[in-house]
Tab-separated table of C-alpha atoms and ligand atoms in Angstrom:
chain	number	residue	atom	x	y	z
A	135	UNK	CA	-5.352	-24.467	11.725
A	136	UNK	CA	-6.696	-21.149	13.103
A	137	UNK	CA	-3.739	-19.034	14.285
A	138	UNK	CA	-5.829	-16.662	16.412
A	139	UNK	CA	-8.268	-13.795	15.990
A	140	UNK	CA	-7.567	-10.315	14.646
A	141	UNK	CA	-9.740	-7.237	14.406
A	142	UNK	CA	-9.039	-4.945	11.456
A	143	UNK	CA	-10.249	-1.394	12.056
A	144	UNK	CA	-11.150	0.160	8.703
A	145	UNK	CA	-12.786	-1.308	5.604
A	146	UNK	CA	-11.008	0.599	2.865
A	147	UNK	CA	-8.693	-1.083	0.393
A	148	UNK	CA	-5.903	-1.501	2.951
A	149	UNK	CA	-8.055	-2.925	5.757
A	150	UNK	CA	-9.954	-5.276	3.431
A	151	UNK	CA	-6.780	-6.498	1.695
A	152	UNK	CA	-5.138	-7.147	5.058
A	153	UNK	CA	-8.244	-8.985	6.303
A	154	UNK	CA	-8.456	-11.159	3.180
A	155	UNK	CA	-4.782	-12.125	3.144
A	156	UNK	CA	-4.777	-12.715	6.935
A	157	UNK	CA	-7.825	-14.962	6.575
A	158	UNK	CA	-6.054	-16.912	3.808
A	159	UNK	CA	-3.093	-17.310	6.129
A	160	UNK	CA	-5.257	-18.848	8.881
A	161	UNK	CA	-6.307	-15.871	11.068
A	162	UNK	CA	-9.923	-15.483	12.110
A	163	UNK	CA	-10.682	-11.939	11.057
A	164	UNK	CA	-13.339	-9.367	11.893
A	165	UNK	CA	-13.434	-5.998	10.088
A	166	UNK	CA	-14.957	-3.046	11.950
A	167	UNK	CA	-16.164	0.031	10.093
A	168	UNK	CA	-19.390	2.060	10.397
A	169	UNK	CA	-19.396	2.535	6.603
A	170	UNK	CA	-17.344	-0.089	4.742
A	171	UNK	CA	-15.942	0.697	1.291
A	172	UNK	CA	-16.230	4.453	1.571
A	173	UNK	CA	-13.671	7.227	1.976
A	174	UNK	CA	-10.513	7.604	-0.088
A	175	UNK	CA	-10.626	4.019	-1.418
A	176	UNK	CA	-14.072	4.630	-2.935
A	177	UNK	CA	-13.192	8.037	-4.361
A	178	UNK	CA	-9.805	6.944	-5.812
A	179	UNK	CA	-8.786	6.879	-9.481
A	180	UNK	CA	-7.190	3.435	-9.268
A	181	UNK	CA	-3.837	4.141	-10.920
A	182	UNK	CA	-1.159	1.615	-10.018
A	183	UNK	CA	1.658	3.844	-11.133
A	184	UNK	CA	4.838	4.005	-9.053
A	185	UNK	CA	7.011	5.232	-11.933
A	186	UNK	CA	4.952	8.242	-12.848
A	187	UNK	CA	4.506	9.194	-9.164
A	188	UNK	CA	8.325	9.004	-8.650
A	189	UNK	CA	10.374	11.999	-7.581
A	190	UNK	CA	14.065	12.511	-6.628
A	191	UNK	CA	14.557	11.820	-2.924
A	192	UNK	CA	11.696	9.313	-2.791
A	193	UNK	CA	13.607	6.215	-3.991
A	194	UNK	CA	12.432	3.975	-1.102
A	195	UNK	CA	8.826	4.817	-1.999
A	196	UNK	CA	9.514	4.001	-5.661
A	197	UNK	CA	11.067	0.645	-4.709
A	198	UNK	CA	8.130	-0.134	-2.424
A	199	UNK	CA	5.673	0.815	-5.170
A	200	UNK	CA	7.477	-1.283	-7.766
A	201	UNK	CA	7.521	-4.304	-5.438
A	202	UNK	CA	3.770	-3.932	-4.913
A	203	UNK	CA	3.143	-3.394	-8.637
A	204	UNK	CA	4.897	-6.724	-9.322
A	205	UNK	CA	2.515	-8.383	-6.851
A	206	UNK	CA	-0.610	-6.876	-8.423
A	207	UNK	CA	-1.296	-9.336	-11.292
A	208	UNK	CA	-1.374	-12.314	-8.902
A	209	UNK	CA	-3.299	-10.357	-6.250
A	210	UNK	CA	-5.939	-9.456	-8.864
A	211	UNK	CA	-6.042	-12.954	-10.364
A	212	UNK	CA	-6.655	-14.441	-6.896
A	213	UNK	CA	-9.623	-12.090	-6.449
A	214	UNK	CA	-11.246	-12.496	-9.886
A	215	UNK	CA	-12.522	-9.631	-12.027
A	216	UNK	CA	-11.404	-6.351	-10.451
A	217	UNK	CA	-11.071	-4.431	-13.726
A	218	UNK	CA	-7.275	-4.615	-13.917
A	219	UNK	CA	-6.000	-2.689	-16.944
A	220	UNK	CA	-2.597	-3.279	-18.470
A	221	UNK	CA	-2.425	-0.696	-21.261
A	222	UNK	CA	0.073	1.467	-19.357
A	223	UNK	CA	0.346	5.210	-18.825
A	224	UNK	CA	1.370	8.161	-20.944
A	225	UNK	CA	2.405	11.441	-19.357
A	226	UNK	CA	2.000	14.710	-21.241
A	227	UNK	CA	3.667	18.086	-20.782
A	228	UNK	CA	1.867	21.269	-21.737
A	229	UNK	CA	4.220	24.257	-21.433
A	230	UNK	CA	8.027	24.528	-21.319
A	231	UNK	CA	8.142	24.298	-17.504
A	232	UNK	CA	6.054	21.093	-17.710
A	233	UNK	CA	8.433	19.735	-20.382
A	234	UNK	CA	11.371	20.435	-18.042
A	235	UNK	CA	9.600	18.724	-15.115
A	236	UNK	CA	9.141	15.556	-17.163
A	237	UNK	CA	12.772	15.706	-18.338
A	238	UNK	CA	13.857	15.855	-14.680
A	239	UNK	CA	11.652	12.824	-13.931
A	240	UNK	CA	13.063	10.901	-16.926
A	241	UNK	CA	16.680	11.830	-15.988
A	242	UNK	CA	16.042	10.786	-12.385
A	243	UNK	CA	14.571	7.451	-13.437
A	244	UNK	CA	17.470	6.840	-15.872
A	245	UNK	CA	19.992	7.629	-13.095
A	246	UNK	CA	18.463	4.848	-11.007
A	247	UNK	CA	18.526	2.385	-13.906
A	248	UNK	CA	14.884	2.793	-14.957
A	249	UNK	CA	14.312	3.771	-18.534
A	250	UNK	CA	11.126	5.460	-19.645
A	251	UNK	CA	10.449	6.318	-23.253
A	252	UNK	CA	10.501	10.055	-24.025
A	253	UNK	CA	8.031	10.948	-26.762
A	254	UNK	CA	7.289	13.961	-28.945
A	255	UNK	CA	3.769	15.389	-29.101
A	256	UNK	CA	2.971	13.557	-32.405
A	257	UNK	CA	4.309	10.285	-30.948
A	258	UNK	CA	2.036	10.715	-27.917
A	259	UNK	CA	-0.931	11.379	-30.196
A	260	UNK	CA	-0.137	8.266	-32.213
A	261	UNK	CA	-0.626	6.318	-28.961
A	262	UNK	CA	-3.605	8.347	-27.713
A	263	UNK	CA	-5.391	10.035	-30.632
A	264	UNK	CA	-7.660	11.945	-28.247
A	265	UNK	CA	-4.740	14.026	-27.024
A	266	UNK	CA	-4.534	17.717	-27.945
A	267	UNK	CA	-2.113	19.033	-30.582
A	268	UNK	CA	-1.012	21.565	-27.898
A	269	UNK	CA	0.698	18.817	-25.894
A	270	UNK	CA	4.427	19.425	-26.327
A	271	UNK	CA	6.055	16.143	-25.356
A	272	UNK	CA	5.821	13.383	-22.798
A	273	UNK	CA	6.659	9.931	-21.572
A	274	UNK	CA	5.342	6.441	-22.076
A	275	UNK	CA	5.340	3.986	-19.169
A	276	UNK	CA	3.888	0.755	-20.533
A	277	UNK	CA	4.376	-1.184	-17.272
A	278	UNK	CA	1.944	0.877	-15.148
A	279	UNK	CA	-1.396	-0.738	-14.333
A	280	UNK	CA	-4.805	0.539	-13.221
A	281	UNK	CA	-7.636	-1.082	-11.301
A	282	UNK	CA	-11.341	-0.382	-10.948
A	283	UNK	CA	-11.242	0.579	-7.268
A	284	UNK	CA	-14.996	0.130	-6.778
A	285	UNK	CA	-15.061	-3.357	-8.304
A	286	UNK	CA	-12.049	-4.228	-6.167
A	287	UNK	CA	-13.734	-3.023	-2.975
A	288	UNK	CA	-16.888	-4.971	-3.822
A	289	UNK	CA	-14.941	-8.218	-4.338
A	290	UNK	CA	-12.821	-7.730	-1.200
A	291	UNK	CA	-15.895	-6.833	0.871
A	292	UNK	CA	-17.632	-10.044	-0.219
A	293	UNK	CA	-14.889	-11.958	1.600
A	294	UNK	CA	-15.008	-10.024	4.899
A	295	UNK	CA	-16.818	-10.588	8.171
A	296	UNK	CA	-18.083	-7.122	9.184
A	297	UNK	CA	-19.151	-5.332	12.330
A	298	UNK	CA	-20.781	-2.078	11.192
A	299	UNK	CA	-19.793	0.057	14.144
A	300	UNK	CA	-17.781	3.059	15.284
A	301	UNK	CA	-14.640	2.193	17.254
A	302	UNK	CA	-14.541	3.962	20.612
A	303	UNK	CA	-11.078	2.816	21.690
A	304	UNK	CA	-8.400	0.224	21.114
A	305	UNK	CA	-6.177	-1.625	23.545
A	306	UNK	CA	-4.078	-4.765	23.196
A	307	UNK	CA	-6.502	-7.684	23.131
A	308	UNK	CA	-9.720	-5.703	22.653
A	309	UNK	CA	-11.565	-3.187	20.510
A	310	UNK	CA	-14.318	-1.207	22.254
A	311	UNK	CA	-17.401	-0.474	20.175
A	312	UNK	CA	-20.561	1.389	21.185
A	313	UNK	CA	-22.088	-0.969	23.762
A	314	UNK	CA	-19.839	-4.000	23.098
A	315	UNK	CA	-16.253	-5.261	23.123
A	316	UNK	CA	-14.567	-7.474	20.533
A	317	UNK	CA	-11.744	-9.525	22.053
A	318	UNK	CA	-8.854	-10.579	19.866
A	319	UNK	CA	-5.203	-11.553	19.745
A	320	UNK	CA	-4.191	-8.527	17.656
A	321	UNK	CA	-5.713	-5.308	16.355
A	322	UNK	CA	-4.775	-3.820	12.966
A	323	UNK	CA	-5.411	-0.092	12.663
A	324	UNK	CA	-6.154	0.505	8.965
A	325	UNK	CA	-8.514	3.454	9.214
A	326	UNK	CA	-6.752	5.720	6.722
A	327	UNK	CA	-6.524	9.340	7.828
A	328	UNK	CA	-8.593	8.520	10.936
A	329	UNK	CA	-5.866	6.163	12.175
A	330	UNK	CA	-4.165	9.100	13.904
A	331	UNK	CA	-7.100	9.337	16.340
A	332	UNK	CA	-6.891	5.672	17.305
A	333	UNK	CA	-3.442	5.580	18.890
A	334	UNK	CA	-1.301	8.338	20.461
A	335	UNK	CA	1.830	7.169	18.570
A	336	UNK	CA	0.113	7.915	15.255
A	337	UNK	CA	-0.994	11.427	16.108
A	338	UNK	CA	2.050	13.167	14.600
A	339	UNK	CA	2.701	10.621	11.848
A	340	UNK	CA	-0.584	10.486	9.926
A	341	UNK	CA	-2.437	13.526	8.584
A	342	UNK	CA	-5.390	14.033	6.229
A	343	UNK	CA	-4.781	15.342	2.687
A	344	UNK	CA	-7.885	16.104	0.670
A	345	UNK	CA	-8.427	15.123	-2.976
A	346	UNK	CA	-11.329	15.868	-5.326
A	347	UNK	CA	-12.189	13.689	-8.281
A	348	UNK	CA	-14.754	13.605	-11.093
A	349	UNK	CA	-16.313	10.609	-12.808
A	350	UNK	CA	-17.224	11.129	-16.452
A	351	UNK	CA	-19.453	8.885	-18.552
A	352	UNK	CA	-18.998	8.331	-22.289
A	353	UNK	CA	-21.307	10.848	-23.922
A	354	UNK	CA	-22.407	10.712	-27.574
A	355	UNK	CA	-19.396	11.126	-29.842
A	356	UNK	CA	-16.902	10.953	-26.975
A	357	UNK	CA	-13.636	9.332	-28.067
A	358	UNK	CA	-12.700	6.544	-25.631
A	359	UNK	CA	-9.267	6.603	-23.980
A	360	UNK	CA	-7.014	3.560	-24.343
A	361	UNK	CA	-4.683	4.066	-21.401
A	362	UNK	CA	-4.183	6.247	-18.365
A	363	UNK	CA	-3.221	9.782	-19.322
A	364	UNK	CA	-1.362	11.884	-16.813
A	365	UNK	CA	-0.377	15.451	-17.563
A	366	UNK	CA	1.213	18.549	-16.198
A	367	UNK	CA	-0.712	21.613	-17.290
A	368	UNK	CA	1.157	24.781	-16.301
A	369	UNK	CA	2.593	22.762	-13.390
A	370	UNK	CA	-0.796	21.422	-12.216
A	371	UNK	CA	-0.970	17.628	-12.301
A	372	UNK	CA	-4.079	15.985	-13.706
A	373	UNK	CA	-4.906	12.396	-14.624
A	374	UNK	CA	-7.567	10.585	-16.625
A	375	UNK	CA	-8.014	6.888	-15.876
A	376	UNK	CA	-10.260	4.945	-18.279
A	377	UNK	CA	-12.502	2.107	-17.128
A	378	UNK	CA	-13.657	-0.896	-19.176
A	379	UNK	CA	-17.141	0.687	-19.237
A	380	UNK	CA	-15.854	3.724	-21.164
A	381	UNK	CA	-16.093	5.829	-18.015
A	382	UNK	CA	-13.144	8.096	-17.172
A	383	UNK	CA	-12.019	9.031	-13.681
A	384	UNK	CA	-10.551	12.509	-13.674
A	385	UNK	CA	-8.391	13.536	-10.750
A	386	UNK	CA	-7.182	14.854	-8.536
A	387	UNK	CA	-6.689	17.923	-6.454
A	388	UNK	CA	-4.457	17.773	-3.395
A	389	UNK	CA	-4.608	20.076	-0.421
A	390	UNK	CA	-4.537	20.251	3.337
A	391	UNK	CA	-8.107	20.862	4.493
A	392	UNK	CA	-8.416	18.594	7.522
A	393	UNK	CA	-11.269	16.116	7.167
A	394	UNK	CA	-13.362	18.404	4.982
A	395	UNK	CA	-14.856	16.592	1.968
A	396	UNK	CA	-16.744	19.423	0.258
A	397	UNK	CA	-16.245	19.462	-3.498
A	398	UNK	CA	-15.221	23.023	-4.316
A	399	UNK	CA	-16.063	24.994	-7.448
A	400	UNK	CA	-12.360	25.740	-7.901
A	401	UNK	CA	-11.445	22.047	-7.674
A	402	UNK	CA	-14.007	21.031	-10.307
A	403	UNK	CA	-13.165	23.986	-12.559
A	404	UNK	CA	-9.395	23.303	-12.490
A	405	UNK	CA	-9.834	19.590	-13.151
A	406	UNK	CA	-12.165	20.164	-16.092
A	407	UNK	CA	-10.134	23.005	-17.625
A	408	UNK	CA	-6.857	21.116	-17.346
A	409	UNK	CA	-8.333	17.853	-18.630
A	410	UNK	CA	-9.903	19.627	-21.593
A	411	UNK	CA	-6.591	21.212	-22.531
A	412	UNK	CA	-4.984	17.763	-22.654
A	413	UNK	CA	-7.954	15.880	-24.172
A	414	UNK	CA	-10.260	18.414	-25.894
A	415	UNK	CA	-12.947	15.773	-26.471
A	416	UNK	CA	-13.478	15.476	-22.731
A	417	UNK	CA	-16.160	18.145	-23.136
A	418	UNK	CA	-18.320	15.487	-24.897
A	419	UNK	CA	-18.357	13.313	-21.777
A	420	UNK	CA	-21.171	13.367	-19.216
A	421	UNK	CA	-20.394	14.561	-15.705
A	422	UNK	CA	-21.614	11.654	-13.589
A	423	UNK	CA	-20.165	12.320	-10.161
A	424	UNK	CA	-17.973	14.648	-8.177
A	425	UNK	CA	-16.482	13.508	-4.897
A	426	UNK	CA	-13.794	14.295	-2.383
A	427	UNK	CA	-11.798	11.919	-0.222
A	428	UNK	CA	-9.150	12.245	2.430
A	429	UNK	CA	-5.810	10.537	1.848
A	430	UNK	CA	-3.799	9.359	4.853
A	431	UNK	CA	-0.426	11.036	4.428
A	432	UNK	CA	2.813	10.910	6.385
A	433	UNK	CA	5.746	13.353	6.625
A	434	UNK	CA	7.913	11.327	4.188
A	435	UNK	CA	5.018	10.030	2.014
A	436	UNK	CA	5.871	6.452	3.042
A	437	UNK	CA	3.206	4.296	4.689
A	438	UNK	CA	3.477	3.105	8.271
A	439	UNK	CA	3.216	-0.681	8.604
A	440	UNK	CA	4.430	-1.811	12.009
A	441	UNK	CA	3.557	-2.693	15.598
A	442	UNK	CA	2.549	0.418	17.545
A	443	UNK	CA	2.672	-1.620	20.735
A	444	UNK	CA	2.476	-5.354	21.450
A	445	UNK	CA	-0.880	-6.586	20.138
A	446	UNK	CA	-1.606	-3.469	18.051
A	447	UNK	CA	-0.468	-3.021	14.446
A	448	UNK	CA	-0.882	-0.105	12.067
A	449	UNK	CA	-1.192	-0.100	8.273
A	450	UNK	CA	-1.838	3.484	7.215
A	451	UNK	CA	-0.187	6.618	5.782
A	452	UNK	CA	-0.330	5.405	2.170
A	453	UNK	CA	-0.685	8.974	0.857
A	454	UNK	CA	-1.379	8.827	-2.937
A	455	UNK	CA	-0.626	5.112	-3.157
A	456	UNK	CA	-3.221	3.151	-1.194
A	457	UNK	CA	-4.464	1.085	-4.129
A	458	UNK	CA	-0.946	0.464	-5.448
A	459	UNK	CA	0.438	-0.570	-2.066
A	460	UNK	CA	-2.436	-2.847	-0.992
A	461	UNK	CA	-0.736	-6.168	-1.961
A	462	UNK	CA	2.605	-5.443	-0.295
A	463	UNK	CA	0.916	-3.919	2.757
A	464	UNK	CA	-1.225	-7.019	3.233
A	465	UNK	CA	1.842	-9.246	2.819
A	466	UNK	CA	3.802	-7.153	5.359
A	467	UNK	CA	0.995	-7.190	7.942
A	468	UNK	CA	0.552	-10.954	7.627
A	469	UNK	CA	4.333	-11.393	8.032
A	470	UNK	CA	4.258	-9.248	11.206
A	471	UNK	CA	1.298	-11.237	12.583
A	472	UNK	CA	3.067	-14.503	11.789
A	473	UNK	CA	6.358	-13.311	13.329
A	474	UNK	CA	8.141	-13.507	9.983
A	475	UNK	CA	10.330	-10.900	8.233
A	476	UNK	CA	8.377	-8.338	6.229
A	477	UNK	CA	9.165	-8.101	2.473
A	478	UNK	CA	12.463	-6.233	2.071
A	479	UNK	CA	10.997	-3.232	0.223
A	480	UNK	CA	8.451	-2.748	3.054
A	481	UNK	CA	11.072	-2.481	5.770
A	482	UNK	CA	11.125	1.316	5.194
A	483	UNK	CA	7.549	1.438	6.539
A	484	UNK	CA	8.637	0.859	10.147
A	485	UNK	CA	7.427	3.252	12.854
A	486	UNK	CA	10.784	3.507	14.674
A	487	UNK	CA	12.337	6.963	14.082
A	488	UNK	CA	9.104	8.299	12.528
A	489	UNK	CA	6.825	8.837	15.483
B	199	LIG	N1	-3.088	8.217	-6.604
B	199	LIG	C1	-3.498	9.456	-7.065
B	199	LIG	C2	-4.075	10.362	-6.072
B	199	LIG	O1	-3.943	10.177	-4.873
B	199	LIG	O2	-4.661	11.331	-6.477
């Protein structure tokens, strides 16, 4: 039975996941985006890593991320081959301040009942032989996952019904495009950092946060990586996410630069220098691509998944966690559409008191 029609504005990982799960639940679904599968979802590294993104004071985000991580294996299996990797993550510390930062993270996780394994430099290298002898110590988080974001987008997009168009305005029951109107029972705003321009209630809640990333191909003699490597190098975070193809995604810078997506010399230089200090053999890789995307961030780093007014929903503000939070976001949006309670961990994503 068809429950009604929804229009999802935005064809990144959040919009496409929402559209797919809503379709499975019986909603007729149209996705509107002038350029599907672009933006932050396309640029992303694909880490599904709530534990290593955790920080004191952000426990609700950690719980939300863990709930979504638990949903990922089934979400991926339902889609087919999306390059899900299960080898886990290691985190490396470079200088004594970095060592202390990771100790604080490990102590914080232990205080909330989550144990991570603290490793010496040689123990880290036994897991990842490509790692530098200068790495002092680190952590192992075997439960983290990673996904090939581009494969995922391709599979999700193959299931969507698209209108390639710019949205001019949204109101309950209709989305205005250039020269046409799409009527519907509900609109879902899932346009990432651009969501703030689509409804006045989102203006102060969502903001763009830029990130630059590099894609490296396996050059001659380049040692492949087995698992995701994250590191702090003199307090700068860097990560290397391997793909099944031998490619490595190296990320990511983070700064407030509005919607600017220029790749800066400084961004590329810092990423390469820091990565090379952690994995010296990275210099044997081939630089295949540099790109910048714009994350949709919120003041408390939690996403916003809620009604903005009757007939209009938002699913945005996923900050550094869009890929990770796709399954739980889709489940929460479908629950809201169906008039059912959202998953408990996602109740923190309400709009009330945040905008
Ligand atoms: N999830 C990592 C990033 O946003 O760079």
